[in-house]
Amino acid sequence: MDALHPTPKIHVIHENDAWVEPLRAAFDELKLPYDEWFLSEGVLDLESVPPEGVFYNRMSASSHTRDHRYAAELTGGVLRWLESHGRRVVNDTRALRLEISKIEQYEALKSYGIRTPRTLAAVGKKHLVEAARKMAGPFITKHNRAGKGLGVKLFQDVASLERHVASAEFEDSVDGITLIQEYIRATEPFITRVEFVGGEFLYAVRVDTSLGFELCPADACQVGDAFCPVGEQPAPAAAPRFRIVENFQSPLIEKYRRFIADHGIGIAGIEFITDARGEVYTYDVNTNTNYNPAAEAEAGKYGMRAIAAYLGRELHTLARRNVRAA
Ligand SMILES: Nc1ncnc2c1ncn2[C@@H]1O[C@H](COP(=O)(O)OP(=O)(O)O)[C@@H](O)[C@H]1O
Ligand SMILES: [Mg+2]
């Protein structure tokens, strides 16, 4: 490649160093050229031309909790600009739209025949209470723009929600939209998270929720966000909190696969719960996904390596195309 055609790289868009560490190691192992766009804030010059390469968007729904209030908004602009220039973007503007809104997720999932929990979205405390009156049984609140279990609380009745909403403890979602959602009671205390890399099923991992259902996997790790990040402390319980399911099979895999393919998503972790009647409810799509090191070591499967290899293949395809075009 000459100066006019600098060697294309993999560009990782994110706002949290800790989560990118295992990915850096995987890139180094495969000797892949990459750089990082840390988009907590910055300037986007709409007249400029983006560098060549493959762009991997890892912007997180919970970026505002790390003092990066507008990182997702900035990323939305950057992704749009990259797309106008025809750049290859893994997890593009459509993926980001899903990442930062559960309403977007549920509406999209439903159109693929994927069942989601009954949900009402409300803006304003009064309307939140009003929405809860429509629920038949126990329900939870959660933030529309969430990650790391933001705003997830269980209520048995409307009166306790009313008290909560009036208390100092109530915290509004960063986008002002709170969801009221039917509580899915699982017979066994676990949820399943299905991981996709390169648009293909990688593995499913079971996450023990017996330490309290309000705990999203990441809250237990004290590091934050969507899923168990690196450096997680082992749970006090004897059994590991995360376990990769051997030979996981489900008709959901194919539905999820089509859903992500149609939404510009190459990499994601999708969560579901099964209730006592065996009904399966999908309730969370994470386009910014992390993996549990202990569970991966036990199963001998490694998400970040799979991501690096996939992005490496994408880069290779791009380089071949550029050579042909030259
Ligand atoms: N409808 C539900 N019924 C029962 N538990 C739920 C429900 N929705 C979420 N949870 C629990 O709360 C956790 C966090 O909710 P989730 O929708 O994944 O939000 P986040 O995007 O913040 O991770 C889940 O991992 C699960 O354990
Ligand atoms: Mg979740």
mmCIF file of C-alpha atoms and ligand atoms in Angstrom:
data_model
loop_
_atom_site.group_PDB
_atom_site.id
_atom_site.type_symbol
_atom_site.label_atom_id
_atom_site.label_comp_id
_atom_site.label_asym_id
_atom_site.label_seq_id
_atom_site.Cartn_x
_atom_site.Cartn_y
_atom_site.Cartn_z
ATOM 1 C CA MET A 1 0.000 0.000 0.000
ATOM 2 C CA ASP A 2 1.301 3.463 -0.822
ATOM 3 C CA ALA A 3 0.808 6.722 1.084
ATOM 4 C CA LEU A 4 -2.466 7.401 -0.685
ATOM 5 C CA HIS A 5 -3.755 4.041 0.429
ATOM 6 C CA PRO A 6 -2.584 3.582 4.015
ATOM 7 C CA THR A 7 -2.944 0.066 5.311
ATOM 8 C CA PRO A 8 -6.491 -0.350 6.577
ATOM 9 C CA LYS A 9 -6.939 -1.105 10.266
ATOM 10 C CA ILE A 10 -9.572 -2.301 12.647
ATOM 11 C CA HIS A 11 -10.964 0.689 14.552
ATOM 12 C CA VAL A 12 -12.657 -0.006 17.861
ATOM 13 C CA ILE A 13 -15.223 2.582 18.997
ATOM 14 C CA HIS A 14 -15.800 2.543 22.759
ATOM 15 C CA GLU A 15 -15.713 4.515 26.006
ATOM 16 C CA ASN A 16 -14.414 2.018 28.557
ATOM 17 C CA ASP A 17 -10.792 0.851 28.570
ATOM 18 C CA ALA A 18 -11.326 -2.037 30.979
ATOM 19 C CA TRP A 19 -13.591 -3.872 28.550
ATOM 20 C CA VAL A 20 -11.249 -3.503 25.617
ATOM 21 C CA GLU A 21 -8.247 -5.005 27.375
ATOM 22 C CA PRO A 22 -9.007 -8.650 26.506
ATOM 23 C CA LEU A 23 -9.744 -7.594 22.935
ATOM 24 C CA ARG A 24 -6.362 -5.863 22.669
ATOM 25 C CA ALA A 25 -4.696 -9.075 23.790
ATOM 26 C CA ALA A 26 -6.624 -11.037 21.166
ATOM 27 C CA PHE A 27 -5.633 -8.588 18.401
ATOM 28 C CA ASP A 28 -1.977 -8.814 19.465
ATOM 29 C CA GLU A 29 -2.102 -12.583 19.455
ATOM 30 C CA LEU A 30 -3.351 -12.548 15.865
ATOM 31 C CA LYS A 31 -1.014 -9.683 14.944
ATOM 32 C CA LEU A 32 -3.887 -7.591 13.636
ATOM 33 C CA PRO A 33 -3.478 -3.832 13.106
ATOM 34 C CA TYR A 34 -5.978 -1.844 15.163
ATOM 35 C CA ASP A 35 -6.574 1.420 16.919
ATOM 36 C CA GLU A 36 -9.178 2.770 19.292
ATOM 37 C CA TRP A 37 -11.605 5.638 19.065
ATOM 38 C CA PHE A 38 -12.426 6.585 22.625
ATOM 39 C CA LEU A 39 -15.622 8.527 22.048
ATOM 40 C CA SER A 40 -16.482 9.995 25.450
ATOM 41 C CA GLU A 41 -16.390 13.411 23.761
ATOM 42 C CA GLY A 42 -14.679 14.987 20.773
ATOM 43 C CA VAL A 43 -15.076 16.687 17.403
ATOM 44 C CA LEU A 44 -16.612 15.234 14.279
ATOM 45 C CA ASP A 45 -15.691 17.202 11.167
ATOM 46 C CA LEU A 46 -18.397 16.413 8.657
ATOM 47 C CA GLU A 47 -16.133 17.514 5.809
ATOM 48 C CA SER A 48 -13.391 15.048 6.685
ATOM 49 C CA VAL A 49 -12.953 11.579 5.205
ATOM 50 C CA PRO A 50 -12.688 8.614 7.561
ATOM 51 C CA PRO A 51 -9.647 6.345 7.407
ATOM 52 C CA GLU A 52 -9.875 3.030 5.629
ATOM 53 C CA GLY A 53 -10.656 -0.019 7.661
ATOM 54 C CA VAL A 54 -13.226 -2.002 9.537
ATOM 55 C CA PHE A 55 -15.066 -0.217 12.346
ATOM 56 C CA TYR A 56 -16.327 -2.088 15.382
ATOM 57 C CA ASN A 57 -18.813 -0.129 17.493
ATOM 58 C CA ARG A 58 -18.799 -1.111 21.179
ATOM 59 C CA MET A 59 -20.626 1.923 22.519
ATOM 60 C CA SER A 60 -22.505 1.033 25.690
ATOM 61 C CA ALA A 61 -26.015 1.936 26.833
ATOM 62 C CA SER A 62 -24.654 2.679 30.300
ATOM 63 C CA SER A 63 -21.873 5.040 29.129
ATOM 64 C CA HIS A 64 -23.569 7.909 30.975
ATOM 65 C CA THR A 65 -22.856 6.156 34.293
ATOM 66 C CA ARG A 66 -19.138 6.536 33.601
ATOM 67 C CA ASP A 67 -19.500 10.278 33.224
ATOM 68 C CA HIS A 68 -19.725 9.969 29.440
ATOM 69 C CA ARG A 69 -23.169 11.464 29.169
ATOM 70 C CA TYR A 70 -23.151 12.110 25.430
ATOM 71 C CA ALA A 71 -20.843 9.340 24.234
ATOM 72 C CA ALA A 72 -23.722 7.416 22.663
ATOM 73 C CA GLU A 73 -25.024 10.532 20.892
ATOM 74 C CA LEU A 74 -21.565 11.335 19.535
ATOM 75 C CA THR A 75 -21.147 7.731 18.419
ATOM 76 C CA GLY A 76 -24.469 7.917 16.586
ATOM 77 C CA GLY A 77 -23.114 10.836 14.572
ATOM 78 C CA VAL A 78 -19.776 9.168 13.911
ATOM 79 C CA LEU A 79 -21.401 5.928 12.749
ATOM 80 C CA ARG A 80 -23.688 7.819 10.416
ATOM 81 C CA TRP A 81 -20.676 9.648 8.940
ATOM 82 C CA LEU A 82 -18.754 6.377 8.509
ATOM 83 C CA GLU A 83 -21.739 4.845 6.764
ATOM 84 C CA SER A 84 -22.076 7.801 4.382
ATOM 85 C CA HIS A 85 -18.514 7.108 3.324
ATOM 86 C CA GLY A 86 -19.303 3.465 2.730
ATOM 87 C CA ARG A 87 -17.101 2.167 5.536
ATOM 88 C CA ARG A 88 -17.622 -1.328 6.869
ATOM 89 C CA VAL A 89 -19.221 -0.913 10.299
ATOM 90 C CA VAL A 90 -19.832 -3.875 12.587
ATOM 91 C CA ASN A 91 -22.763 -2.947 14.859
ATOM 92 C CA ASP A 92 -23.868 0.110 12.922
ATOM 93 C CA THR A 93 -26.368 2.928 13.554
ATOM 94 C CA ARG A 94 -29.239 0.440 13.665
ATOM 95 C CA ALA A 95 -27.416 -1.560 16.347
ATOM 96 C CA LEU A 96 -26.750 1.570 18.395
ATOM 97 C CA ARG A 97 -30.415 2.528 18.224
ATOM 98 C CA LEU A 98 -31.266 -0.852 19.763
ATOM 99 C CA GLU A 99 -28.469 -0.645 22.317
ATOM 100 C CA ILE A 100 -29.803 2.568 23.836
ATOM 101 C CA SER A 101 -33.529 1.767 23.858
ATOM 102 C CA LYS A 102 -35.311 -1.302 25.132
ATOM 103 C CA ILE A 103 -38.481 -0.153 23.378
ATOM 104 C CA GLU A 104 -36.555 -0.373 20.099
ATOM 105 C CA GLN A 105 -35.296 -3.825 21.093
ATOM 106 C CA TYR A 106 -38.699 -5.230 21.968
ATOM 107 C CA GLU A 107 -40.461 -3.863 18.903
ATOM 108 C CA ALA A 108 -37.723 -5.267 16.677
ATOM 109 C CA LEU A 109 -37.660 -8.656 18.450
ATOM 110 C CA LYS A 110 -41.428 -9.034 18.217
ATOM 111 C CA SER A 111 -41.370 -8.625 14.459
ATOM 112 C CA TYR A 112 -39.183 -11.756 14.303
ATOM 113 C CA GLY A 113 -41.679 -13.808 16.254
ATOM 114 C CA ILE A 114 -39.596 -13.543 19.414
ATOM 115 C CA ARG A 115 -41.660 -13.282 22.606
ATOM 116 C CA THR A 116 -40.860 -10.404 24.954
ATOM 117 C CA PRO A 117 -42.328 -9.674 28.406
ATOM 118 C CA ARG A 118 -45.453 -7.480 28.512
ATOM 119 C CA THR A 119 -44.085 -3.965 28.795
ATOM 120 C CA LEU A 120 -45.401 -0.432 29.173
ATOM 121 C CA ALA A 121 -43.216 2.627 28.760
ATOM 122 C CA ALA A 122 -43.934 5.753 30.753
ATOM 123 C CA VAL A 123 -42.632 9.286 31.016
ATOM 124 C CA GLY A 124 -43.555 11.096 34.211
ATOM 125 C CA LYS A 125 -44.109 9.631 37.685
ATOM 126 C CA LYS A 126 -47.875 9.902 37.498
ATOM 127 C CA HIS A 127 -47.923 7.939 34.269
ATOM 128 C CA LEU A 128 -45.559 5.346 35.662
ATOM 129 C CA VAL A 129 -48.057 4.541 38.399
ATOM 130 C CA GLU A 130 -50.892 4.593 35.893
ATOM 131 C CA ALA A 131 -49.000 2.108 33.700
ATOM 132 C CA ALA A 132 -48.459 -0.219 36.649
ATOM 133 C CA ARG A 133 -52.230 -0.406 37.215
ATOM 134 C CA LYS A 134 -52.451 -2.302 33.947
ATOM 135 C CA MET A 135 -50.263 -5.119 35.268
ATOM 136 C CA ALA A 136 -52.002 -8.231 36.531
ATOM 137 C CA GLY A 137 -49.252 -9.634 38.741
ATOM 138 C CA PRO A 138 -45.831 -8.677 40.084
ATOM 139 C CA PHE A 139 -43.872 -6.340 37.840
ATOM 140 C CA ILE A 140 -40.477 -4.735 37.587
ATOM 141 C CA THR A 141 -39.332 -1.275 36.672
ATOM 142 C CA LYS A 142 -36.325 -0.778 34.420
ATOM 143 C CA HIS A 143 -34.754 2.064 32.516
ATOM 144 C CA ASN A 144 -35.361 2.226 28.797
ATOM 145 C CA ARG A 145 -31.723 3.168 28.323
ATOM 146 C CA ALA A 146 -30.031 0.860 30.742
ATOM 147 C CA GLY A 147 -27.233 -1.680 30.882
ATOM 148 C CA LYS A 148 -25.986 -2.978 34.243
ATOM 149 C CA GLY A 149 -29.506 -3.436 35.535
ATOM 150 C CA LEU A 150 -30.290 0.260 35.899
ATOM 151 C CA GLY A 151 -33.612 0.872 37.605
ATOM 152 C CA VAL A 152 -34.457 -2.837 37.846
ATOM 153 C CA LYS A 153 -36.682 -3.307 40.882
ATOM 154 C CA LEU A 154 -39.393 -5.817 41.685
ATOM 155 C CA PHE A 155 -42.840 -4.717 42.921
ATOM 156 C CA GLN A 156 -45.711 -6.854 44.145
ATOM 157 C CA ASP A 157 -48.329 -4.120 43.877
ATOM 158 C CA VAL A 158 -49.025 -0.594 42.693
ATOM 159 C CA ALA A 159 -48.994 0.860 46.217
ATOM 160 C CA SER A 160 -45.348 -0.071 46.750
ATOM 161 C CA LEU A 161 -44.443 1.434 43.377
ATOM 162 C CA GLU A 162 -46.240 4.648 44.376
ATOM 163 C CA ARG A 163 -44.189 4.825 47.577
ATOM 164 C CA HIS A 164 -40.991 4.168 45.662
ATOM 165 C CA VAL A 165 -41.696 6.778 43.008
ATOM 166 C CA ALA A 166 -42.377 9.378 45.714
ATOM 167 C CA SER A 167 -39.178 8.525 47.611
ATOM 168 C CA ALA A 168 -35.668 9.926 47.199
ATOM 169 C CA GLU A 169 -34.574 6.475 46.081
ATOM 170 C CA PHE A 170 -36.357 6.800 42.737
ATOM 171 C CA GLU A 171 -33.953 7.393 39.882
ATOM 172 C CA ASP A 172 -35.195 8.318 36.466
ATOM 173 C CA SER A 173 -33.817 6.810 33.278
ATOM 174 C CA VAL A 174 -31.332 9.039 31.496
ATOM 175 C CA ASP A 175 -33.782 9.281 28.578
ATOM 176 C CA GLY A 176 -36.721 9.896 30.935
ATOM 177 C CA ILE A 177 -38.458 6.669 29.921
ATOM 178 C CA THR A 178 -39.118 4.038 32.575
ATOM 179 C CA LEU A 179 -40.503 0.656 31.669
ATOM 180 C CA ILE A 180 -43.044 -1.280 33.663
ATOM 181 C CA GLN A 181 -42.598 -4.923 32.785
ATOM 182 C CA GLU A 182 -44.227 -8.156 33.858
ATOM 183 C CA TYR A 183 -41.969 -10.070 36.194
ATOM 184 C CA ILE A 184 -41.016 -13.426 34.711
ATOM 185 C CA ARG A 185 -40.625 -15.910 37.505
ATOM 186 C CA ALA A 186 -38.165 -18.588 36.554
ATOM 187 C CA THR A 187 -38.474 -22.015 38.169
ATOM 188 C CA GLU A 188 -34.727 -22.188 38.504
ATOM 189 C CA PRO A 189 -32.858 -18.996 39.274
ATOM 190 C CA PHE A 190 -30.966 -18.387 36.079
ATOM 191 C CA ILE A 191 -31.131 -16.464 32.848
ATOM 192 C CA THR A 192 -29.474 -17.477 29.588
ATOM 193 C CA ARG A 193 -27.392 -15.242 27.430
ATOM 194 C CA VAL A 194 -26.814 -16.240 23.813
ATOM 195 C CA GLU A 195 -23.622 -14.910 22.269
ATOM 196 C CA PHE A 196 -23.162 -14.187 18.582
ATOM 197 C CA VAL A 197 -19.933 -13.267 16.819
ATOM 198 C CA GLY A 198 -19.662 -12.646 13.099
ATOM 199 C CA GLY A 199 -23.423 -13.030 12.912
ATOM 200 C CA GLU A 200 -23.129 -16.668 14.032
ATOM 201 C CA PHE A 201 -23.965 -18.425 17.282
ATOM 202 C CA LEU A 202 -20.899 -18.702 19.511
ATOM 203 C CA TYR A 203 -22.239 -20.142 22.763
ATOM 204 C CA ALA A 204 -24.944 -19.749 25.387
ATOM 205 C CA VAL A 205 -24.052 -18.993 28.981
ATOM 206 C CA ARG A 206 -26.245 -19.517 32.019
ATOM 207 C CA VAL A 207 -26.101 -16.842 34.664
ATOM 208 C CA ASP A 208 -27.156 -17.671 38.193
ATOM 209 C CA THR A 209 -29.492 -14.962 39.519
ATOM 210 C CA SER A 210 -29.982 -16.419 42.985
ATOM 211 C CA LEU A 211 -28.014 -13.608 44.603
ATOM 212 C CA GLY A 212 -31.063 -11.434 43.945
ATOM 213 C CA PHE A 213 -32.836 -10.901 40.706
ATOM 214 C CA GLU A 214 -32.100 -7.185 40.731
ATOM 215 C CA LEU A 215 -28.492 -8.036 40.234
ATOM 216 C CA CYS A 216 -27.598 -8.002 36.630
ATOM 217 C CA PRO A 217 -24.516 -10.096 36.075
ATOM 218 C CA ALA A 218 -22.318 -7.040 36.045
ATOM 219 C CA ASP A 219 -23.560 -5.540 39.295
ATOM 220 C CA ALA A 220 -22.243 -8.595 41.049
ATOM 221 C CA CYS A 221 -18.825 -7.984 39.528
ATOM 222 C CA GLN A 222 -18.696 -4.407 40.825
ATOM 223 C CA VAL A 223 -17.089 -3.296 37.603
ATOM 224 C CA GLY A 224 -20.211 -2.315 35.809
ATOM 225 C CA ASP A 225 -22.303 -2.493 32.726
ATOM 226 C CA ALA A 226 -23.941 -4.877 30.483
ATOM 227 C CA PHE A 227 -22.429 -8.136 31.464
ATOM 228 C CA CYS A 228 -19.753 -9.666 33.502
ATOM 229 C CA PRO A 229 -16.665 -7.758 32.534
ATOM 230 C CA VAL A 230 -13.099 -8.752 33.134
ATOM 231 C CA GLY A 231 -11.683 -9.185 36.596
ATOM 232 C CA GLU A 232 -14.858 -10.416 38.186
ATOM 233 C CA GLN A 233 -14.646 -11.695 41.747
ATOM 234 C CA PRO A 234 -15.852 -15.248 42.271
ATOM 235 C CA ALA A 235 -19.301 -15.441 43.847
ATOM 236 C CA PRO A 236 -19.499 -16.699 47.433
ATOM 237 C CA ALA A 237 -21.731 -19.578 46.333
ATOM 238 C CA ALA A 238 -20.048 -22.888 45.593
ATOM 239 C CA ALA A 239 -21.295 -23.090 42.025
ATOM 240 C CA PRO A 240 -19.922 -20.590 39.527
ATOM 241 C CA ARG A 241 -22.313 -17.819 38.599
ATOM 242 C CA PHE A 242 -21.569 -18.201 34.903
ATOM 243 C CA ARG A 243 -21.512 -21.481 33.057
ATOM 244 C CA ILE A 244 -21.354 -22.067 29.330
ATOM 245 C CA VAL A 245 -24.069 -24.512 28.284
ATOM 246 C CA GLU A 246 -22.767 -27.542 26.479
ATOM 247 C CA ASN A 247 -24.474 -28.264 23.204
ATOM 248 C CA PHE A 248 -27.102 -25.530 23.563
ATOM 249 C CA GLN A 249 -29.956 -25.979 21.107
ATOM 250 C CA SER A 250 -33.005 -23.811 20.607
ATOM 251 C CA PRO A 251 -35.190 -22.536 17.777
ATOM 252 C CA LEU A 252 -34.313 -19.100 19.140
ATOM 253 C CA ILE A 253 -30.811 -19.317 17.697
ATOM 254 C CA GLU A 254 -32.092 -19.085 14.142
ATOM 255 C CA LYS A 255 -34.561 -16.300 15.020
ATOM 256 C CA TYR A 256 -31.872 -14.294 16.789
ATOM 257 C CA ARG A 257 -29.515 -14.877 13.872
ATOM 258 C CA ARG A 258 -31.968 -13.384 11.393
ATOM 259 C CA PHE A 259 -32.828 -10.546 13.751
ATOM 260 C CA ILE A 260 -29.219 -9.424 14.207
ATOM 261 C CA ALA A 261 -28.378 -9.835 10.517
ATOM 262 C CA ASP A 262 -31.202 -7.448 9.622
ATOM 263 C CA HIS A 263 -30.134 -4.862 12.195
ATOM 264 C CA GLY A 264 -26.510 -4.289 11.277
ATOM 265 C CA ILE A 265 -25.305 -6.387 14.211
ATOM 266 C CA GLY A 266 -22.323 -8.713 13.907
ATOM 267 C CA ILE A 267 -21.631 -9.132 17.613
ATOM 268 C CA ALA A 268 -24.185 -9.327 20.425
ATOM 269 C CA GLY A 269 -25.348 -11.125 23.552
ATOM 270 C CA ILE A 270 -29.105 -11.675 23.827
ATOM 271 C CA GLU A 271 -30.747 -12.618 27.124
ATOM 272 C CA PHE A 272 -33.811 -14.697 27.864
ATOM 273 C CA ILE A 273 -35.674 -16.143 30.861
ATOM 274 C CA THR A 274 -37.855 -19.248 30.931
ATOM 275 C CA ASP A 275 -40.912 -19.207 33.195
ATOM 276 C CA ALA A 276 -42.521 -22.065 35.110
ATOM 277 C CA ARG A 277 -44.666 -23.065 32.126
ATOM 278 C CA GLY A 278 -41.625 -23.293 29.909
ATOM 279 C CA GLU A 279 -42.428 -20.072 28.021
ATOM 280 C CA VAL A 280 -39.329 -18.245 26.906
ATOM 281 C CA TYR A 281 -39.096 -14.440 27.110
ATOM 282 C CA THR A 282 -36.327 -12.414 25.500
ATOM 283 C CA TYR A 283 -35.714 -9.156 27.368
ATOM 284 C CA ASP A 284 -32.264 -7.713 26.599
ATOM 285 C CA VAL A 285 -30.084 -7.207 23.525
ATOM 286 C CA ASN A 286 -26.490 -6.189 24.227
ATOM 287 C CA THR A 287 -24.556 -5.037 21.205
ATOM 288 C CA ASN A 288 -21.734 -4.225 23.570
ATOM 289 C CA THR A 289 -20.978 -7.617 25.038
ATOM 290 C CA ASN A 290 -18.355 -8.920 27.468
ATOM 291 C CA TYR A 291 -17.450 -12.450 28.415
ATOM 292 C CA ASN A 292 -16.841 -14.234 31.678
ATOM 293 C CA PRO A 293 -13.206 -15.396 31.868
ATOM 294 C CA ALA A 294 -13.776 -18.272 34.312
ATOM 295 C CA ALA A 295 -16.685 -19.746 32.345
ATOM 296 C CA GLU A 296 -14.728 -19.432 29.100
ATOM 297 C CA ALA A 297 -11.634 -21.098 30.560
ATOM 298 C CA GLU A 298 -13.768 -23.998 31.755
ATOM 299 C CA ALA A 299 -15.427 -24.461 28.363
ATOM 300 C CA GLY A 300 -12.369 -23.623 26.267
ATOM 301 C CA LYS A 301 -14.343 -21.065 24.247
ATOM 302 C CA TYR A 302 -13.222 -17.486 23.949
ATOM 303 C CA GLY A 303 -15.433 -14.628 22.803
ATOM 304 C CA MET A 304 -12.786 -11.929 22.407
ATOM 305 C CA ARG A 305 -10.605 -14.223 20.317
ATOM 306 C CA ALA A 306 -13.592 -14.990 18.135
ATOM 307 C CA ILE A 307 -14.255 -11.248 17.748
ATOM 308 C CA ALA A 308 -10.630 -10.521 16.817
ATOM 309 C CA ALA A 309 -10.583 -13.368 14.286
ATOM 310 C CA TYR A 310 -13.864 -12.186 12.765
ATOM 311 C CA LEU A 311 -12.697 -8.567 12.467
ATOM 312 C CA GLY A 312 -9.445 -9.876 10.991
ATOM 313 C CA ARG A 313 -11.419 -11.720 8.305
ATOM 314 C CA GLU A 314 -13.442 -8.574 7.587
ATOM 315 C CA LEU A 315 -10.213 -6.595 7.241
ATOM 316 C CA HIS A 316 -8.804 -9.189 4.897
ATOM 317 C CA THR A 317 -11.897 -9.042 2.695
ATOM 318 C CA LEU A 318 -11.609 -5.269 2.577
ATOM 319 C CA ALA A 319 -7.907 -5.351 1.682
ATOM 320 C CA ARG A 320 -8.576 -7.799 -1.161
ATOM 321 C CA ARG A 321 -11.338 -5.570 -2.489
ATOM 322 C CA ASN A 322 -9.071 -2.497 -2.356
ATOM 323 C CA VAL A 323 -6.306 -4.315 -4.242
ATOM 324 C CA ARG A 324 -8.771 -5.367 -6.934
ATOM 325 C CA ALA A 325 -10.096 -1.797 -7.197
ATOM 326 C CA ALA A 326 -6.564 -0.301 -7.464
HETATM 327 N N1 LIG B 1 -39.091 -9.249 33.037
HETATM 328 C C1 LIG B 1 -38.182 -9.721 33.894
HETATM 329 N N2 LIG B 1 -38.522 -10.667 34.801
HETATM 330 C C2 LIG B 1 -37.622 -11.138 35.692
HETATM 331 N N3 LIG B 1 -36.330 -10.719 35.773
HETATM 332 C C3 LIG B 1 -35.930 -9.771 34.905
HETATM 333 C C4 LIG B 1 -36.820 -9.241 33.916
HETATM 334 N N4 LIG B 1 -36.152 -8.316 33.204
HETATM 335 C C5 LIG B 1 -34.907 -8.272 33.716
HETATM 336 N N5 LIG B 1 -34.752 -9.149 34.751
HETATM 337 C C6 LIG B 1 -33.516 -9.348 35.531
HETATM 338 O O1 LIG B 1 -32.837 -8.114 35.635
HETATM 339 C C7 LIG B 1 -31.569 -8.156 34.978
HETATM 340 C C8 LIG B 1 -31.301 -6.832 34.243
HETATM 341 O O2 LIG B 1 -32.320 -6.567 33.289
HETATM 342 P P1 LIG B 1 -31.993 -6.247 31.766
HETATM 343 O O3 LIG B 1 -33.274 -6.100 31.025
HETATM 344 O O4 LIG B 1 -31.031 -7.252 31.246
HETATM 345 O O5 LIG B 1 -31.336 -4.813 31.839
HETATM 346 P P2 LIG B 1 -29.852 -4.321 31.467
HETATM 347 O O6 LIG B 1 -29.931 -3.850 30.050
HETATM 348 O O7 LIG B 1 -29.646 -3.216 32.413
HETATM 349 O O8 LIG B 1 -28.913 -5.474 31.617
HETATM 350 C C9 LIG B 1 -31.661 -9.364 34.064
HETATM 351 O O9 LIG B 1 -30.421 -9.937 33.792
HETATM 352 C C10 LIG B 1 -32.576 -10.315 34.845
HETATM 353 O O10 LIG B 1 -31.834 -11.019 35.815
HETATM 354 MG MG MG B 2 -29.013 -7.430 30.742
#
